[in-house]
Coordinates of C-alpha atoms in Angstrom, one line a residue:
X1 CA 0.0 0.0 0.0
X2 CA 1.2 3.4 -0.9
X3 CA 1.2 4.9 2.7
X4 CA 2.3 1.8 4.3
X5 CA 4.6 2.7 7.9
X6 CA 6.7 0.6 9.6
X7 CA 6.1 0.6 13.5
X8 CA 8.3 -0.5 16.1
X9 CA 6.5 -1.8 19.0
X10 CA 8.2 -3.0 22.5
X11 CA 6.4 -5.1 24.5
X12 CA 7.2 -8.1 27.4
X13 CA 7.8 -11.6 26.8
X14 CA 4.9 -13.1 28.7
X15 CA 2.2 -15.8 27.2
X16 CA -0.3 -13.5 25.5
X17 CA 2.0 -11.0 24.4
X18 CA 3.7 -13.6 22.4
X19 CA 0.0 -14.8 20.5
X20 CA -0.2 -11.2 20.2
X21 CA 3.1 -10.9 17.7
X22 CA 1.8 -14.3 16.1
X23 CA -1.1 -13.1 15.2
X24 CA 0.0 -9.6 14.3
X25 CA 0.5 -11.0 10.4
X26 CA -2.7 -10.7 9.5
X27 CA -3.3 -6.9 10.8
X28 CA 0.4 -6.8 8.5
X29 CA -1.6 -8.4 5.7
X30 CA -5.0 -6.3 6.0
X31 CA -3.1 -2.9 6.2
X32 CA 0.4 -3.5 4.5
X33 CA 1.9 -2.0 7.7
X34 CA 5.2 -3.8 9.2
X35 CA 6.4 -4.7 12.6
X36 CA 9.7 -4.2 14.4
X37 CA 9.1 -6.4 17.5
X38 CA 11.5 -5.2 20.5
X39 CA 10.3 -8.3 23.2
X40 CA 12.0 -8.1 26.6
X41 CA 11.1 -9.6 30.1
X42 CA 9.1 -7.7 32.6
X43 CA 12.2 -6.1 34.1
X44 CA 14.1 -5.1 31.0
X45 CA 11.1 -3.7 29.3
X46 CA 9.9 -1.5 31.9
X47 CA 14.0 0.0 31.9
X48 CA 13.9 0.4 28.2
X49 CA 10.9 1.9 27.3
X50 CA 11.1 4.3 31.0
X51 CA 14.1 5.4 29.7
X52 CA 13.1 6.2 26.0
X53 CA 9.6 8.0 27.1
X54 CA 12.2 10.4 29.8
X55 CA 14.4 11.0 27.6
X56 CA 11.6 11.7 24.3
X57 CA 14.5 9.0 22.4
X58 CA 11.6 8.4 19.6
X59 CA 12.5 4.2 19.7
X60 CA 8.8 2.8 19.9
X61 CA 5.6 3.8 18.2
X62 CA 3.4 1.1 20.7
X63 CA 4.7 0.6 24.0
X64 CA 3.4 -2.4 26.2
X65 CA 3.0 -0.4 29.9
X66 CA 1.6 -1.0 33.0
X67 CA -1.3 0.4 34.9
X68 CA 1.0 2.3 37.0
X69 CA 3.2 4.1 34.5
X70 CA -0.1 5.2 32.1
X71 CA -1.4 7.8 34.1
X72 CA 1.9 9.0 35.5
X73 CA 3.1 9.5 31.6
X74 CA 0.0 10.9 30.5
X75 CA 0.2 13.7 33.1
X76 CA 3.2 14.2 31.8
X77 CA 2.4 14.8 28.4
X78 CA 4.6 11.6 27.5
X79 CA 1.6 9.8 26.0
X80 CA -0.6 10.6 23.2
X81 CA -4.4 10.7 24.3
X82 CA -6.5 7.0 22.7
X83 CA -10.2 8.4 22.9
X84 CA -10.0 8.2 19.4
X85 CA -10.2 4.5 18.2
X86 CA -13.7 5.3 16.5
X87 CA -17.1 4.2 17.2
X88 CA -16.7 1.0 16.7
X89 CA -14.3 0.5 19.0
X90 CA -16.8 0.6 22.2
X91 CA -14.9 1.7 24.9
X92 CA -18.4 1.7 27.1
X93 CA -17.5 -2.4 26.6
X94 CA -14.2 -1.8 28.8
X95 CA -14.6 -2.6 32.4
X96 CA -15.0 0.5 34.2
X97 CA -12.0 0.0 37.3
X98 CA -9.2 -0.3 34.6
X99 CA -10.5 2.6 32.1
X100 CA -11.0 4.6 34.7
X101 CA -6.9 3.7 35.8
X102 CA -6.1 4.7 32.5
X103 CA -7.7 7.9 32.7
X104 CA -6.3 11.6 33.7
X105 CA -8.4 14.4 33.5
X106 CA -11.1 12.9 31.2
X107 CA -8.5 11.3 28.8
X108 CA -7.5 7.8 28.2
X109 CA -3.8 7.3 27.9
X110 CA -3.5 4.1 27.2
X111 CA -6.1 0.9 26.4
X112 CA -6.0 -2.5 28.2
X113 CA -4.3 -5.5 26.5
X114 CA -5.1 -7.7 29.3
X115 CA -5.6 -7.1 33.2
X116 CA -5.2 -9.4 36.5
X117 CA -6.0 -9.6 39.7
X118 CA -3.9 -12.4 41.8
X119 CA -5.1 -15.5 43.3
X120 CA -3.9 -18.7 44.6
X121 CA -3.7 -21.6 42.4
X122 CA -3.1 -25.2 43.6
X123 CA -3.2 -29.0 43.0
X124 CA -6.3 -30.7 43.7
X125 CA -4.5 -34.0 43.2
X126 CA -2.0 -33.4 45.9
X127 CA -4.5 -32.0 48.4
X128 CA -6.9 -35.2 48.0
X129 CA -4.0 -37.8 48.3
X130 CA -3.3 -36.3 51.5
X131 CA -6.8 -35.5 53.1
X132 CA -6.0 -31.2 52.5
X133 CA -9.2 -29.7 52.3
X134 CA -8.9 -25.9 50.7
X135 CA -11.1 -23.0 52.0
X136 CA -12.4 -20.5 50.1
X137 CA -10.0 -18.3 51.2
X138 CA -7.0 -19.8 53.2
X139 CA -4.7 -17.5 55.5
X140 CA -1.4 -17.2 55.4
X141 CA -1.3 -19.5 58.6
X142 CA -3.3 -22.6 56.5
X143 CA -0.9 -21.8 53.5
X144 CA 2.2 -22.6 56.0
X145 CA 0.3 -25.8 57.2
X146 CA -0.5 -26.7 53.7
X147 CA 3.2 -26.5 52.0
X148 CA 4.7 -28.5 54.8
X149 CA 2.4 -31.0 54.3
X150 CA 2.8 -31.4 50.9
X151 CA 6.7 -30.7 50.5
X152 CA 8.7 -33.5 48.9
X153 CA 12.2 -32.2 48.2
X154 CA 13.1 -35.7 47.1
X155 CA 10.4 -36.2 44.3
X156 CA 11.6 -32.3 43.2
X157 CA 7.7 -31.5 44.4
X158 CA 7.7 -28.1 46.4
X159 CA 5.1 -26.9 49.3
X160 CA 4.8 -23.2 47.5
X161 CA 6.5 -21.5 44.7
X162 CA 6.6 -17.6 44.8
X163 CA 8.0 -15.1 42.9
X164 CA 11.6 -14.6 43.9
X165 CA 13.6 -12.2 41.5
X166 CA 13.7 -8.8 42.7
X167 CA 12.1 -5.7 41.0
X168 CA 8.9 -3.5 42.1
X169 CA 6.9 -5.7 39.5
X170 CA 8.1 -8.7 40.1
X171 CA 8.4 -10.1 43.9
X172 CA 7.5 -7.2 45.4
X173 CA 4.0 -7.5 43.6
X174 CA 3.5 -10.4 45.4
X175 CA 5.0 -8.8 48.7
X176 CA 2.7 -5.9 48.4
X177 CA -0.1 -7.5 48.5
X178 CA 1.2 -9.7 51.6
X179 CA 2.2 -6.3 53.3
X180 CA -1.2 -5.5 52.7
X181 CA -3.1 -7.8 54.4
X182 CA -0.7 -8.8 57.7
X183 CA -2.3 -4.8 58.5
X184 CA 1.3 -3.1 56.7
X185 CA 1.7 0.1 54.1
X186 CA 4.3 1.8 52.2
X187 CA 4.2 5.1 53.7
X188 CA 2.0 6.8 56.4
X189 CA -0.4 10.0 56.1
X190 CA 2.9 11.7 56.5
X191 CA 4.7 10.0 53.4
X192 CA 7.3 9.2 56.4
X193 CA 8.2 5.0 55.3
X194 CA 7.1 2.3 57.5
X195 CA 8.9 -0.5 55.8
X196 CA 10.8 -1.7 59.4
X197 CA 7.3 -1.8 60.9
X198 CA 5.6 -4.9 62.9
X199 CA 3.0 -5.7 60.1
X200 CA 6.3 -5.8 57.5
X201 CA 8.5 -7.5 59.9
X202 CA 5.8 -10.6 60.1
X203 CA 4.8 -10.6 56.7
X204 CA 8.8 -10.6 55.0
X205 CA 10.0 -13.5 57.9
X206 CA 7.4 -15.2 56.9
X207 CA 7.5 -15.0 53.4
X208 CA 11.5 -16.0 54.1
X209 CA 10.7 -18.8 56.1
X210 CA 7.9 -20.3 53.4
X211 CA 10.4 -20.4 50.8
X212 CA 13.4 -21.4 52.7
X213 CA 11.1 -24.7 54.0
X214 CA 8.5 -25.4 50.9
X215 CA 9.9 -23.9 47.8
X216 CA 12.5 -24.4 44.6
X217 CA 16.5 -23.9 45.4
X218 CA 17.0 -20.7 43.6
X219 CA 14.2 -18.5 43.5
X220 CA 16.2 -15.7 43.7
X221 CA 16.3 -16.0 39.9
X222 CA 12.2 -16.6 39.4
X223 CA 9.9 -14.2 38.5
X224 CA 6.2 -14.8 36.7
X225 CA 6.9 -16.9 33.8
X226 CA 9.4 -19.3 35.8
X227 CA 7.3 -19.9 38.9
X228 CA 4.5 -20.7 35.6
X229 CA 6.9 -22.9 33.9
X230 CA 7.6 -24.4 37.0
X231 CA 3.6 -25.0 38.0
X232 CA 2.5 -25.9 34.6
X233 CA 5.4 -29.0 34.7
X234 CA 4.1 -30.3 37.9
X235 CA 6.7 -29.2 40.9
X236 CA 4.5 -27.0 43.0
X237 CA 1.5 -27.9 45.0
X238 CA 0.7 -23.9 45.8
X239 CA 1.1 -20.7 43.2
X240 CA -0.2 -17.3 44.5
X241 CA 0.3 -15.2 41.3
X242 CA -1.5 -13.3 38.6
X243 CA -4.9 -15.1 37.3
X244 CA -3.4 -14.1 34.0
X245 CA -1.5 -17.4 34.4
X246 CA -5.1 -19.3 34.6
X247 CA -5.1 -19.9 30.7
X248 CA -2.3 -21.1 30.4
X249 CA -2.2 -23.4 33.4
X250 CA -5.8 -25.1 31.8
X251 CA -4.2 -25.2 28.7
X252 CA -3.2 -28.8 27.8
X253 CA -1.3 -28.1 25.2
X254 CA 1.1 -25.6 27.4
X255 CA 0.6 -27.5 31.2
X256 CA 1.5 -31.0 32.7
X257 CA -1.7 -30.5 35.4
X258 CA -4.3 -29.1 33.4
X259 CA -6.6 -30.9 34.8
X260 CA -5.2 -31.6 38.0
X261 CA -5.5 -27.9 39.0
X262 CA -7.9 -25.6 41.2
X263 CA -8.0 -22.0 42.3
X264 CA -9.0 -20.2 45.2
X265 CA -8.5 -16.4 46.2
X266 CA -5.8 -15.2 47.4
X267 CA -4.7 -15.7 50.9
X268 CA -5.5 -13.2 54.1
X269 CA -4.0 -12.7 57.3
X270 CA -5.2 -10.0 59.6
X271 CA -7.1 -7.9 57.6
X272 CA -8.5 -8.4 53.5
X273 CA -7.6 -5.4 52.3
X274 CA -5.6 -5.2 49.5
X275 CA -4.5 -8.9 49.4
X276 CA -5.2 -9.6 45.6
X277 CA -3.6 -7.0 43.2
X278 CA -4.7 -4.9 40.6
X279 CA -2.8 -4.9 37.3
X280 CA -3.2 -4.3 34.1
X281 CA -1.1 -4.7 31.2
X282 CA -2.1 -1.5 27.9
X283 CA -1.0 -0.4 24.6
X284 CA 0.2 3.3 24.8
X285 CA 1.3 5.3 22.3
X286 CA 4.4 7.8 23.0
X287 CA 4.0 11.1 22.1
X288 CA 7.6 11.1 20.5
X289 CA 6.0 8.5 17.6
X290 CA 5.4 10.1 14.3
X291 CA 3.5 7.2 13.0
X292 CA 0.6 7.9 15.1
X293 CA -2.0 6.7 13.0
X294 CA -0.7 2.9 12.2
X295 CA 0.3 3.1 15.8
X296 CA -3.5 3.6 16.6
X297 CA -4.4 1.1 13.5
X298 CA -2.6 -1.5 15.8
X299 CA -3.8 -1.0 18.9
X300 CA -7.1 -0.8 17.8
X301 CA -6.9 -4.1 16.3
X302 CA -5.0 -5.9 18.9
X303 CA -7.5 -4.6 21.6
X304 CA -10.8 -5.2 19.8
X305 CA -13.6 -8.0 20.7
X306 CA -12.5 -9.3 16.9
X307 CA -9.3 -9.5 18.4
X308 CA -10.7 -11.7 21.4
X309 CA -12.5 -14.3 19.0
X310 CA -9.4 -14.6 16.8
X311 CA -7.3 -15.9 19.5
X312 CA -10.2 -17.9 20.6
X313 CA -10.5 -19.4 17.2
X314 CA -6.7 -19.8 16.5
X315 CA -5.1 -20.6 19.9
X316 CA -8.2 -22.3 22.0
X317 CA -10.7 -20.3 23.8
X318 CA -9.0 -20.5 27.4
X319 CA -5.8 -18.6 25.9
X320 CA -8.0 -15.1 25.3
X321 CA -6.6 -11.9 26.8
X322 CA -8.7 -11.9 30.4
X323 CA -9.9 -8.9 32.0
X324 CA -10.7 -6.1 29.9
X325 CA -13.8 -6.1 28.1
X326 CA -17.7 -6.9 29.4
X327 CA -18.6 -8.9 26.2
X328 CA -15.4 -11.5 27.0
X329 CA -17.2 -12.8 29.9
X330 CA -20.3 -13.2 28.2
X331 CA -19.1 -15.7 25.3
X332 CA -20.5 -18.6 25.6
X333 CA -17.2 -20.4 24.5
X334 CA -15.0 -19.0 27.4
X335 CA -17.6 -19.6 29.9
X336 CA -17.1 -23.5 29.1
X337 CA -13.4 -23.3 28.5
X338 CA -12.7 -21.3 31.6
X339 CA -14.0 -22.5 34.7
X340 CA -11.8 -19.4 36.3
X341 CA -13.6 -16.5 34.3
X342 CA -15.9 -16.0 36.6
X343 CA -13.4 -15.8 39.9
X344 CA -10.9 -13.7 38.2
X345 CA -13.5 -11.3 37.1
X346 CA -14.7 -11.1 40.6
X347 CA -11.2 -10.7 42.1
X348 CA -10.4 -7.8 39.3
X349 CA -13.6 -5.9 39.9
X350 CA -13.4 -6.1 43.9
X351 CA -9.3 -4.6 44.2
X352 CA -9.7 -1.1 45.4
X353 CA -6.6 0.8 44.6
X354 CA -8.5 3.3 46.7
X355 CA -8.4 1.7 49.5
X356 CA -5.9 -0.7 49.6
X357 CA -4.5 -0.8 53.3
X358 CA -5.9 -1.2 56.6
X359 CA -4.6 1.4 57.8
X360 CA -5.1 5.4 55.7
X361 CA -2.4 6.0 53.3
X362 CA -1.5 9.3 51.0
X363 CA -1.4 6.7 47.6
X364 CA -3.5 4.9 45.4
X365 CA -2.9 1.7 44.0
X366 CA -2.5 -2.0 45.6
X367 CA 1.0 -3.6 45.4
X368 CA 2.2 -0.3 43.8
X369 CA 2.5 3.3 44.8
X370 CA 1.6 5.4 42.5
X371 CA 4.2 7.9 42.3
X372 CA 6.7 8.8 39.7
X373 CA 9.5 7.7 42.7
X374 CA 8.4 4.3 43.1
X375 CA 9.9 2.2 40.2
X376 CA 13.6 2.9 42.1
X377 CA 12.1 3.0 45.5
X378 CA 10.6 -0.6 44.7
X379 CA 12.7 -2.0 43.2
X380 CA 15.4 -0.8 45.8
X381 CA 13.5 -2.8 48.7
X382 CA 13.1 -6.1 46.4
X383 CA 16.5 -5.7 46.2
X384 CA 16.8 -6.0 50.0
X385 CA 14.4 -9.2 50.5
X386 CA 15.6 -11.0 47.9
X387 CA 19.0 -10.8 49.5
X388 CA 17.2 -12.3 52.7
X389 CA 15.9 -14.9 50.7
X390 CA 19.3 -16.1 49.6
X391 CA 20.3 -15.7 53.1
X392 CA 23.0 -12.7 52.6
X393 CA 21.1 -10.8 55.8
X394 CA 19.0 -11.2 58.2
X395 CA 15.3 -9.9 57.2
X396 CA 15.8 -6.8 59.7
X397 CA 18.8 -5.8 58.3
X398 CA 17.1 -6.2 55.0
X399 CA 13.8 -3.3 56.0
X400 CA 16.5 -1.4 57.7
X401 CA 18.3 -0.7 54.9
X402 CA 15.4 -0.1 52.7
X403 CA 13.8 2.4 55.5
X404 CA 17.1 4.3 55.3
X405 CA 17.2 4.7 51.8
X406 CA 13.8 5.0 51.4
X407 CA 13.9 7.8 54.4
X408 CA 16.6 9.4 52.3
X409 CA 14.7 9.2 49.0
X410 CA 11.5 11.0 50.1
X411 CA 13.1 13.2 52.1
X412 CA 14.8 13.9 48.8
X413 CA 12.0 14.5 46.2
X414 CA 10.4 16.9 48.9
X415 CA 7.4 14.5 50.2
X416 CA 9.2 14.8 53.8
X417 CA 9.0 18.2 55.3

């Protein structure tokens, strides 16, 4: 075609990112448009792409971001506003928690490629051979009793696998939302740090302690898609992790225990707020791009209901992107494929990023902060615990140094007085 661009989109090496570049040939074919793929894991991405939108570098015309960097970019002018994917792209059919994430004064940044809450997946296999019954929603306490129980270090079968690898989006995701419910927070109403607190204390040892005892050698080094590798080949009796992971996990073709597997929410301790996260995963377009328009060609496409039934149709209907549009959840093929659809739709719709600690805090957002500071700030206390969980320091050496620096950080960018 006469006008036809070529784009260069970045995006992160998880499962339905990866259909999504499949699949991209035929929006290739019906425009003439061509990709440059840039694929990275989670860390890398988010490094690469921060870097290019501060520094207006002009790599990427689609850039695969997260719930918390949309609306901090799009205050910032980084961003190009998407209200203008057309009629027919129905943006009313977007669930209303995530577009309204994506929104900054009454414009969207950024659209929703997929979105997750987190719950806790397990083996009903193992639990019936040895008389385990699971609640509805166990705490923290029953999760300890539950991974001892079923720990076999000899078979190469672990009580729990967690995420390990340090970075704000990677363990400490999982650690947020653990922070959360033992009764902890990031900051106070102060923004002074509490992150050598009681609540933060209990909920790190015992994180420690759960993987030291019940999980993989090495977990330093595991992050999403190796604790889902890990699960889907049959080594861990307990996952609590994104409900993205749900179609692949039921997926026979991708996972050992398809049909050995349950779910349940995720786990509680002294309080339930905030104990399942709220993430979601968007195409965003930088403002630096000056191939705006196949940029918003793409994402209209890869975004769209059509979009939905084509994975359906080409990869099996448990593989679509979850948690983004109404009409997903009301196909009649996902409802029988998915036997999760209707839990993880639940656990998305009920995280309040609003409200997500016990205790009052200055922030929104659940096992994120959302401030421009937090990326380093997170990433610098993962950091920290995933030293105690190779056993370099002691878990209170570990929040005292990441108060410190924290402290110091705050204090810095002017949130201290």
């Amino acid at each position: 075609m006469a006008n036809a661009e070529d784009i260069s989109i970045a995006t992160v090496n998880n499962g339905d990112m990866i259909i999504m570049q499949k699949l991209s040939q035929q929006w290739e074919k019906q425009t003439g448009n061509k990709i440059k793929w840039v694929v990275l894991e989670e860390n890398v991405l988010r490094e690469r792409v921060t870097t290019d939108i501060a520094t207006k570098g002009g790599q990427f015309d689609v850039m695969t971001i997260g719930g918390y960097e949309a609306p901090i970019w799009g205050k910032s002018g980084w961003l190009r506003p998407v209200d203008d994917l057309g009629n027919d792209y129905d943006y009313a059919d977007l669930l209303d928690p995530i577009k309204k994430g994506l929104t900054v004064n009454g414009k969207l940044y950024a659209v929703p490629f997929y979105t997750e809450s987190s719950f806790t997946l397990y083996r009903k296999d193992l639990f019936d051979t040895a008389g385990l019954k699971m609640p509805d929603q166990p705490s923290y306490d029953q999760i300890k009793e539950f991974a001892a129980k079923l720990t076999d270090k000899s078979k190469g079968q672990f009580g729990i696998c967690l995420r390990g690898k340090p970075g704000w989006g990677e363990n400490m995701a999982f650690l947020g939302t653990m922070v959360n419910t033992y009764g902890g927070r990031w900051f106070d109403m102060d923004w002074k740090p509490q992150l050598n607190s009681g609540p933060w204390k209990k909920a790190v040892t015992d994180y420690v302690d759960l993987m030291t005892k019940y999980g993989p050698s090495g977990a330093t080094s595991n992050g999403f898609n190796e604790n889902q590798t890990l699960f889907a080949s049959g080594r861990c009796a307990m996952w609590i992790d994104a409900t993205s992971a749900a179609g692949r996990i039921y997926d026979p073709k991708q996972s050992q225990v398809a049909d050995k597997v349950a779910f349940t929410r995720s786990p509680v301790a002294v309080t339930p707020a905030g104990s399942s996260w709220s993430w979601s995963w968007n195409l965003a377009i930088p403002a630096t791009s000056t191939k705006a328009e196949a940029a918003k060609s793409f994402i209209k496409w890869a975004t769209s209901k059509d979009y939905v039934k084509l994975v359906g149709q080409s990869e099996g209907w448990v593989a679509i992107p979850p948690g983004t549009r109404k009409s997903t959840y009301a196909l009649p093929e996902y409802q029988k494929a998915a036997p999760f659809a209707d839990t993880v739709l639940k656990a998305i719709m009920s995280a309040d990023p609003s409200k997500p600690t016990q205790d009052p805090v200055p922030y929104t957002g659940v096992q994120f902060v959302a401030i421009p500071e937090f990326q380093s700030i997170g990433t610098f206390v993962g950091q920290q615990i995933s030293a105690a969980l190779a056993g370099q320091q002691s878990v209170d050496a570990a929040l005292d140094a990441a108060q410190k620096q924290v402290t110091r950080d705050m204090t810095r960018a002017g949130y201290i007085k």
